[in-house]
Coordinates of C-alpha atoms in Angstrom, one line a residue:
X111 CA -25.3 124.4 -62.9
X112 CA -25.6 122.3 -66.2
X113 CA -23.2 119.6 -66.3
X114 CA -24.1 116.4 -68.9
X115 CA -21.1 114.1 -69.7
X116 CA -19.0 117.3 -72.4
X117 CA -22.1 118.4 -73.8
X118 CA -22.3 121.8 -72.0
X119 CA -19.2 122.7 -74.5
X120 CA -21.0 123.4 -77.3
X121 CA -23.5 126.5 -75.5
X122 CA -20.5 126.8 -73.6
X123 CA -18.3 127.5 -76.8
X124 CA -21.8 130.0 -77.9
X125 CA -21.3 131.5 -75.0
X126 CA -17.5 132.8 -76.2
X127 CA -18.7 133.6 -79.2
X128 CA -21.0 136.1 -77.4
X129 CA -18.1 137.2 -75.2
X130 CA -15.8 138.0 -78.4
X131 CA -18.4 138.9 -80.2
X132 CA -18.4 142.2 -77.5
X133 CA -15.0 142.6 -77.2
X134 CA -14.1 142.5 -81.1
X135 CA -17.4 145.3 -81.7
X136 CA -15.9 147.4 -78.5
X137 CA -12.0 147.3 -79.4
X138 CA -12.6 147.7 -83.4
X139 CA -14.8 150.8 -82.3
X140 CA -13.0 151.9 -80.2
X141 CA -9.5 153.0 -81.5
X142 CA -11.4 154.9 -84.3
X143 CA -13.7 156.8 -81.9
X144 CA -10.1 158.0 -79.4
X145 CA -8.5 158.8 -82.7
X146 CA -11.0 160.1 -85.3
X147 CA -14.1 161.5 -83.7
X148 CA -12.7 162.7 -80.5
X149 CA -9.1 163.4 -82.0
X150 CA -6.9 161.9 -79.6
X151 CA -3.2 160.3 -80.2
X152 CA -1.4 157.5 -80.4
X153 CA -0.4 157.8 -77.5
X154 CA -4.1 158.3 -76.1
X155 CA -4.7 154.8 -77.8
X156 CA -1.3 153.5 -75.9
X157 CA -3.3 154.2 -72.9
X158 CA -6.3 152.7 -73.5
X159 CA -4.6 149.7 -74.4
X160 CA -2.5 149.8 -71.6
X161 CA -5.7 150.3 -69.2
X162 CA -7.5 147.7 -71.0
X163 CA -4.3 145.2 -70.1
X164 CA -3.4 146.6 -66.5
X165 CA -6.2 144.9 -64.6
X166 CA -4.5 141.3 -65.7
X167 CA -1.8 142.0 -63.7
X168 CA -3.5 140.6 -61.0
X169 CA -4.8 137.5 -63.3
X170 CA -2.4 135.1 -60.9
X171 CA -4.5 136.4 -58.0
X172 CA -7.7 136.3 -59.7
X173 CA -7.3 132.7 -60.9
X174 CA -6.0 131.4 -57.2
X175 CA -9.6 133.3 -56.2
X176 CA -11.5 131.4 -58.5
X177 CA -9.9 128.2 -57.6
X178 CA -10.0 127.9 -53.7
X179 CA -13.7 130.6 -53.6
X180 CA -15.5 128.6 -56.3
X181 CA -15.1 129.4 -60.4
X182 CA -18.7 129.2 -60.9
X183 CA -19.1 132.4 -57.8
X184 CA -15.8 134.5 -59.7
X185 CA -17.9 134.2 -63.0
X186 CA -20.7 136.7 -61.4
X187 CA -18.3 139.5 -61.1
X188 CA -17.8 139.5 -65.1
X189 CA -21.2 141.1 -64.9
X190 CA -20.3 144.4 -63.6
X191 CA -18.3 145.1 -67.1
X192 CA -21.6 145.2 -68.8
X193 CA -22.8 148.7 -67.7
X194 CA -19.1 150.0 -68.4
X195 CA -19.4 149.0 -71.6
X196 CA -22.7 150.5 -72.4
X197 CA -21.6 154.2 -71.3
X198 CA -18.3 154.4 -72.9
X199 CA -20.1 155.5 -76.1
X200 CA -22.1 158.6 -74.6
X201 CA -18.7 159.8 -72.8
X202 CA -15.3 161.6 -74.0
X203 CA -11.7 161.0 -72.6
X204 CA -10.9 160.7 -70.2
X205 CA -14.0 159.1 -69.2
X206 CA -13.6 156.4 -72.4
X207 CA -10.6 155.6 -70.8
X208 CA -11.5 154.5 -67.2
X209 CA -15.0 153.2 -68.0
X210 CA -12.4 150.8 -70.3
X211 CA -10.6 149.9 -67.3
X212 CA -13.5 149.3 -65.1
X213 CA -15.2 146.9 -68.2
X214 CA -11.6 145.2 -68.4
X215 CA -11.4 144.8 -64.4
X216 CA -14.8 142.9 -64.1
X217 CA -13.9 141.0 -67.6
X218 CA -10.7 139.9 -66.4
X219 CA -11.1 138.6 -62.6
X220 CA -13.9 136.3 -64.5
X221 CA -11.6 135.4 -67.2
X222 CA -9.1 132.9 -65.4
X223 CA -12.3 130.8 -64.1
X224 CA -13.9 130.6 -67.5
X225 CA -11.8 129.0 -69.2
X226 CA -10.3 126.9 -66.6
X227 CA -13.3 124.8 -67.4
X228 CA -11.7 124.0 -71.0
X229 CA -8.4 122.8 -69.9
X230 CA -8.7 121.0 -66.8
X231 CA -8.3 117.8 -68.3
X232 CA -5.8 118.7 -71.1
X233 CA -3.4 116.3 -70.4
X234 CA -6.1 113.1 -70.8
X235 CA -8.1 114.8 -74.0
X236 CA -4.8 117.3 -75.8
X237 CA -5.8 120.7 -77.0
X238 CA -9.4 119.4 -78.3
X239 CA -11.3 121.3 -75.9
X240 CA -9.7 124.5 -75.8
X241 CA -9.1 124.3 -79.6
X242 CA -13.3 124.4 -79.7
X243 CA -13.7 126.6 -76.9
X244 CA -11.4 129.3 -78.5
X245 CA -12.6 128.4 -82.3
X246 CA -15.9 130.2 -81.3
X247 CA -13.7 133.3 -80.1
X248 CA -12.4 133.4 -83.5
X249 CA -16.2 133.4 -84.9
X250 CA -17.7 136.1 -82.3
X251 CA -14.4 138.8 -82.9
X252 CA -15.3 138.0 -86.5
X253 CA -18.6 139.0 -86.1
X254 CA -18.1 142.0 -83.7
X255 CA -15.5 143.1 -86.4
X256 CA -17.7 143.0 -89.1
X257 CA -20.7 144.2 -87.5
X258 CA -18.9 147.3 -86.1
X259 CA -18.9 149.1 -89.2
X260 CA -22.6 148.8 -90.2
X261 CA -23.2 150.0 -86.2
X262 CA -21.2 152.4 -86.1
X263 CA -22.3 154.3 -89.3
X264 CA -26.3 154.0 -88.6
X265 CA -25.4 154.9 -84.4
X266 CA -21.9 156.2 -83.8
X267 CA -20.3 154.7 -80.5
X268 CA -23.6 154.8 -79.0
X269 CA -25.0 152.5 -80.6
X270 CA -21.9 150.3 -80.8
X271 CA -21.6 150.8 -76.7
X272 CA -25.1 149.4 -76.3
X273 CA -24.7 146.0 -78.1
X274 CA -21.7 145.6 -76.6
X275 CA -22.9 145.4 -73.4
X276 CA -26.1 143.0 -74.0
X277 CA -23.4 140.7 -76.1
X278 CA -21.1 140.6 -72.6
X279 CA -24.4 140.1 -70.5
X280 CA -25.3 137.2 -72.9
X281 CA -21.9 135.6 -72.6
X282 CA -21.9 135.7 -68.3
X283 CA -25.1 134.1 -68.6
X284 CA -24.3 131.2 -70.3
X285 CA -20.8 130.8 -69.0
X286 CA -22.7 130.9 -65.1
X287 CA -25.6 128.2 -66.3
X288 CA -23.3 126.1 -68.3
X289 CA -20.3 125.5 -66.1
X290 CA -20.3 122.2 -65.5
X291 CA -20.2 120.7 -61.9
X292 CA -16.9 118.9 -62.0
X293 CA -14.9 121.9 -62.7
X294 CA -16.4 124.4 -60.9
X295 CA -16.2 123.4 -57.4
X296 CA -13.9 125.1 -54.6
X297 CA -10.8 123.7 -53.5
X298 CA -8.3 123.7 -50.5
X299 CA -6.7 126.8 -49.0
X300 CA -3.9 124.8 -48.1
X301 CA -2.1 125.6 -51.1
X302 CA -1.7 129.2 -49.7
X303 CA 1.6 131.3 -50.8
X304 CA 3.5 128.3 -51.7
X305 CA 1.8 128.4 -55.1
X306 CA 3.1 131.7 -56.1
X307 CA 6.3 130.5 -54.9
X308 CA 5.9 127.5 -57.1
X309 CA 4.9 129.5 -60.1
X310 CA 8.4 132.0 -59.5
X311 CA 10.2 128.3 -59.8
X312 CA 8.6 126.6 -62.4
X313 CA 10.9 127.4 -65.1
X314 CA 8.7 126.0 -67.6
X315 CA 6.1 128.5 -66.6
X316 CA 8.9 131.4 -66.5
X317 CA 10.5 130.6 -70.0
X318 CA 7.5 130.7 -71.6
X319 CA 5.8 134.0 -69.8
X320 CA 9.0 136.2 -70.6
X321 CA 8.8 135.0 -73.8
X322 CA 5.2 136.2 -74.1
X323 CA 5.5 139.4 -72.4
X324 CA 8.3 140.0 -75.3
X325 CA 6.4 139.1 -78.3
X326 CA 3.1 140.2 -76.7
X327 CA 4.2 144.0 -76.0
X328 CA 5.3 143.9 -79.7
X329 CA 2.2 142.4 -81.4
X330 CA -0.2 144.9 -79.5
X331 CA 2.3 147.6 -79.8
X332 CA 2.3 147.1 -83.3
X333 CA -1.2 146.2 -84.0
X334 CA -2.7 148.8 -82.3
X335 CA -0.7 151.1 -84.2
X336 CA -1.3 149.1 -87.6
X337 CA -5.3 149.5 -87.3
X338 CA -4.9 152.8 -87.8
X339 CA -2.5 152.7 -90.6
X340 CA -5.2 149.2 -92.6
X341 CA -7.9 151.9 -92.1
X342 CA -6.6 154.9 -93.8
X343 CA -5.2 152.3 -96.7
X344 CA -8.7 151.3 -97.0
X345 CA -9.7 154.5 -97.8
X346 CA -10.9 155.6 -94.1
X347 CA -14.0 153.2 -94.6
X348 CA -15.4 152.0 -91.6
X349 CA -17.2 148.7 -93.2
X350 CA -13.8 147.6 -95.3
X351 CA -12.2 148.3 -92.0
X352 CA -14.2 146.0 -89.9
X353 CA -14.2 143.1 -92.9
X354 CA -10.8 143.0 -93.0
X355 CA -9.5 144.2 -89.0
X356 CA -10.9 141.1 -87.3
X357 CA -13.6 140.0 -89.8
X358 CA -11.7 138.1 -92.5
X359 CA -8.6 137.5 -89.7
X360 CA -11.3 135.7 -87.5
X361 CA -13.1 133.5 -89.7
X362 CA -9.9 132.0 -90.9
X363 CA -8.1 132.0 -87.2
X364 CA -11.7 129.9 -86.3
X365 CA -11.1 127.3 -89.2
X366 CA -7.5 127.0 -88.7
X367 CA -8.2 126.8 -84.5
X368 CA -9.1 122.8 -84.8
X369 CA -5.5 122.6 -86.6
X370 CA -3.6 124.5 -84.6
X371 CA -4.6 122.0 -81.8
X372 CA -3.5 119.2 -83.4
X373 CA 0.4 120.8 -84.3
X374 CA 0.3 121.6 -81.0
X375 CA -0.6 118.4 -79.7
X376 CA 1.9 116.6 -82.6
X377 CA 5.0 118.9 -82.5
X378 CA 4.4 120.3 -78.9
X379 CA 3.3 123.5 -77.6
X380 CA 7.3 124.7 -77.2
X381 CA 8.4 124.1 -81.3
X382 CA 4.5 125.5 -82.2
X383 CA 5.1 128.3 -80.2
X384 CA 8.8 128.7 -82.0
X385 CA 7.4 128.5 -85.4
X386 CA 4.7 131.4 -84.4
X387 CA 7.2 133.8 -83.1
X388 CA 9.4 133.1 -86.3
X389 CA 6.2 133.6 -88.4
X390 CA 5.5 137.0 -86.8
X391 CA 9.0 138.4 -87.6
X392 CA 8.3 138.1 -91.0
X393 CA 4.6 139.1 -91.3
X394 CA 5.6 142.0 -89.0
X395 CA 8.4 143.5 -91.2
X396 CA 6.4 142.8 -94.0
X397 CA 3.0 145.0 -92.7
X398 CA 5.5 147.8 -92.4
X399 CA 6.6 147.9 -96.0
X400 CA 2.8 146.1 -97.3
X401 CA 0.7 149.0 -98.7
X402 CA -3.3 149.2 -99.4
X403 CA -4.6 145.6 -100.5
X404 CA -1.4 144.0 -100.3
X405 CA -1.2 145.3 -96.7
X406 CA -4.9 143.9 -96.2
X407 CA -4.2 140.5 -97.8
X408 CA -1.4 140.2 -94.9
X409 CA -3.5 141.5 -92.3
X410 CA -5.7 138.4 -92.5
X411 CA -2.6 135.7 -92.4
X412 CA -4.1 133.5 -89.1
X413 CA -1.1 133.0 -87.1
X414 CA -3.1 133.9 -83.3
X415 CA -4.2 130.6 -83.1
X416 CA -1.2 128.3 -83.0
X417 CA 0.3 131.3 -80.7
X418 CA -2.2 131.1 -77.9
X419 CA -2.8 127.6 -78.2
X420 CA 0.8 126.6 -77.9
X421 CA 1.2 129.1 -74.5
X422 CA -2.3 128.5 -72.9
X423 CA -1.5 124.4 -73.5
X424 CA 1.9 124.8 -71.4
X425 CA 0.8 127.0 -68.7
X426 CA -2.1 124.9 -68.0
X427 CA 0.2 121.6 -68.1
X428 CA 2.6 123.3 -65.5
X429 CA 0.4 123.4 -62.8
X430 CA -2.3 120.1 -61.3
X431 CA -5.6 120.3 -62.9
X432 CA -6.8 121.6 -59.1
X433 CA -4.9 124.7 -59.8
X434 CA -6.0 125.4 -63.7
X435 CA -7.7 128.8 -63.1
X436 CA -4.6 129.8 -61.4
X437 CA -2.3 128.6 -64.6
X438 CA -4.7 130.6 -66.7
X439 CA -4.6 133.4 -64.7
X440 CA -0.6 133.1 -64.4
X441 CA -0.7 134.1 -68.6
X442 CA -3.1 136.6 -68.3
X443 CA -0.7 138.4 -66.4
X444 CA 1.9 137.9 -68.7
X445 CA -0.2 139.1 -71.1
X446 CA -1.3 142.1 -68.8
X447 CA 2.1 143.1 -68.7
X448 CA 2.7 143.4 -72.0
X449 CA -0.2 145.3 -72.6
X450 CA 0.3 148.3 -70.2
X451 CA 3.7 148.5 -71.7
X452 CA 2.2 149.7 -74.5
X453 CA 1.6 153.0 -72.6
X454 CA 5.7 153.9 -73.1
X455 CA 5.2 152.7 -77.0
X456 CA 2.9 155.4 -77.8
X457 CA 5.7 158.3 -77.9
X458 CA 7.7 156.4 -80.0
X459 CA 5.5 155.7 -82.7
X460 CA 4.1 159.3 -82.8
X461 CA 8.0 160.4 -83.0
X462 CA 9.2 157.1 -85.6
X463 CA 6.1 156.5 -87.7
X464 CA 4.3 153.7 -87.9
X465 CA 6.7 151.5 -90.2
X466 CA 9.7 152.2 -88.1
X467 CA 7.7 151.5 -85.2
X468 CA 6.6 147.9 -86.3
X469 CA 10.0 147.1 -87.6
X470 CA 11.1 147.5 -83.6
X471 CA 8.1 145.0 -83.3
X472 CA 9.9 142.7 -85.2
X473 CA 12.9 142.8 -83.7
X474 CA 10.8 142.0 -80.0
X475 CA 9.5 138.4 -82.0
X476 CA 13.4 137.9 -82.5
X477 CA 14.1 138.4 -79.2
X478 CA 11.2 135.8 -77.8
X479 CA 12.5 133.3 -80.4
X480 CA 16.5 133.2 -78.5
X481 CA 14.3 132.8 -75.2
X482 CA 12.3 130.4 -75.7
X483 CA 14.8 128.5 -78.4
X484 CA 17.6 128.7 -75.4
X485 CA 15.1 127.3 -73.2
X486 CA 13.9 123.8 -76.2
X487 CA 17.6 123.3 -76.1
X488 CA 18.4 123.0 -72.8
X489 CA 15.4 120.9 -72.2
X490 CA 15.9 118.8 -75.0
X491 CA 19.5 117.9 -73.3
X492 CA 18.5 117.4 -70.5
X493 CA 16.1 114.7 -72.4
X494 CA 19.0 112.9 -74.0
X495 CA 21.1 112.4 -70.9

């Protein structure tokens, strides 16, 4: 266990670009090999995405695990996702599609311990660490994005399933030697079911997870939809495709990462998280009307990381820095949520279209916004009595 006074953040931070660098090659993949090679649906993508997502419904759990078993011991189990990942490309659906659930399963019980490291001193050092942590997620699904397109065309999914796998195996690795000492210990049991009960209380915790689940079904429901729509405006190439997916979109979300920490940690992570869902309305409504470059140029507009900053920074400040894997995992699920509503989304777009489709996406950011505005301004009363 490597632990010397912050400095395990930087291979720490390597080893997320690693971990992204997997999941942006798998996911970019992916919805091109369901659709286009083994002609599936949307509604066959729904799925996936929806079995991709349902393990995180336990992410509460997962996180309490990490947190009273040891995070550092919860991190091993992220490596049974690597031979999942590695045979997804030699199989057909169904297989794709529970091979994708048992990668995401192993992925996500780790997930809540990882990055508990990053924030469990948020309050003393702000949104620094995570800001860093996450800026190297923007530069691996960057990579994976890219790179997909150049794999994929000299060794189909194979080939793409392969890498995949050694990139995830890399990123356990380093996240196991890394973790440092102070934040991976186990704590007390005592905590027991009165946590859960805690987190069902905390209505900073509730306000803000509704609020995600909203927006969150909408932006996946959306995007997953939306890739299909960016590669067939980009003249069905599979290198453009990858640029432009998560290549361009990364690089930029990873520069504009440091900055999003420091709105968040100037106007707050609940106005940072109001201006995202506001910006998202817009950008949504305007990907359903955008067409070829135009549509591309928008694609890239980094508004992701203000978004997860903003919710990961107040989850993690609801709950004491003993309990930080648990927080985490208490957004996952959220998240989670979201995602395997996607399943009941995939109908509708096959029915609508995918511009009609996205336009109900945008109406899910407006709904988000009256939440968690509602929420600021009973808060902010409160404040001023």
């Amino acid at each position: 266990m490597y632990d010397s006074r912050g400095k395990w953040l930087k291979t720490y931070t390597i080893g997320n670009v690693f971990y992204t660098l997997a999941w942006g090659l798998y996911f970019t993949a992916s919805r091109i090999y369901v659709k286009e090679v083994l002609g599936g649906t949307f509604t066959d993508i729904a799925l996936l995405t929806s079995l991709e997502f349902l393990p995180a419904l336990l992410s509460t759990f997962w996180g309490y695990l990490g947190d009273v078993l040891g995070r550092r011991k919860i991190i091993l189990l992220g490596f049974l996702s690597v031979p999942a990942f590695m045979m997804i490309g030699f199989t057909g659906i169904p297989w794709v599609l529970i091979l994708a659930f048992i990668a995401s399963l192993a992925s996500t019980i780790a997930w809540p311990s990882v990055v508990a490291a990053v924030v469990s001193d948020i309050e003393e050092v702000g949104s620094r660490k995570y800001s860093i942590y996450a800026m190297g997620g923007s530069i691996g699904w960057g990579l994976g994005s890219i790179s997909m397109g150049f794999l994929f065309s000299m060794g189909g999914m194979k080939l793409v399933s392969i890498m995949t796998a050694l990139f995830m195996a890399l990123a356990f690795t380093l996240f196991y030697i890394m973790y440092p000492e102070a934040y991976g210990q186990s704590f007390k049991r005592e905590h027991g079911i009165s946590v859960f009960k805690n987190i069902v209380r905390n209505k900073i915790i509730i306000a803000f997870l509704l609020a995600v689940i909203i927006s969150y079904f909408g932006l996946e429901f959306s995007y997953n939809i939306l890739s299909i729509k960016l590669y067939n405006e980009l003249g069905r190439n599979e290198v453009f495709y990858g640029i432009f997916f998560g290549g361009i979109t990364a690089f930029l979300g990873a520069l504009f990462r440091p900055v999003a920490g420091r709105i968040v940690d100037t106007l707050g992570e609940t106005r940072s998280f109001i201006v995202t869902l506001m910006s998202y309305t817009l950008l949504l409504y305007g990907l359903a009307l955008a067409k070829g470059w135009v549509m591309a140029v928008l694609w890239i507009i980094p508004i992701y990381p203000l978004y997860d900053t903003a919710a990961v920074t107040a989850t993690s400040k609801a709950l004491p820095p003993e309990l930080r894997a648990t927080a985490i995992g208490t957004y996952g699920t959220a998240v989670s949520i979201a995602g395997s509503l996607v399943v009941i989304a995939g109908p509708i777009a096959d029915s609508l279209g995918v511009n009609k489709a996205t336009m109900f996406s945008a109406v899910l950011q407006l709904a988000a916004l009256v939440i968690i505005g509602l929420y600021y301004l009973r808060t902010r009363r409160l404040r001023e009595k």
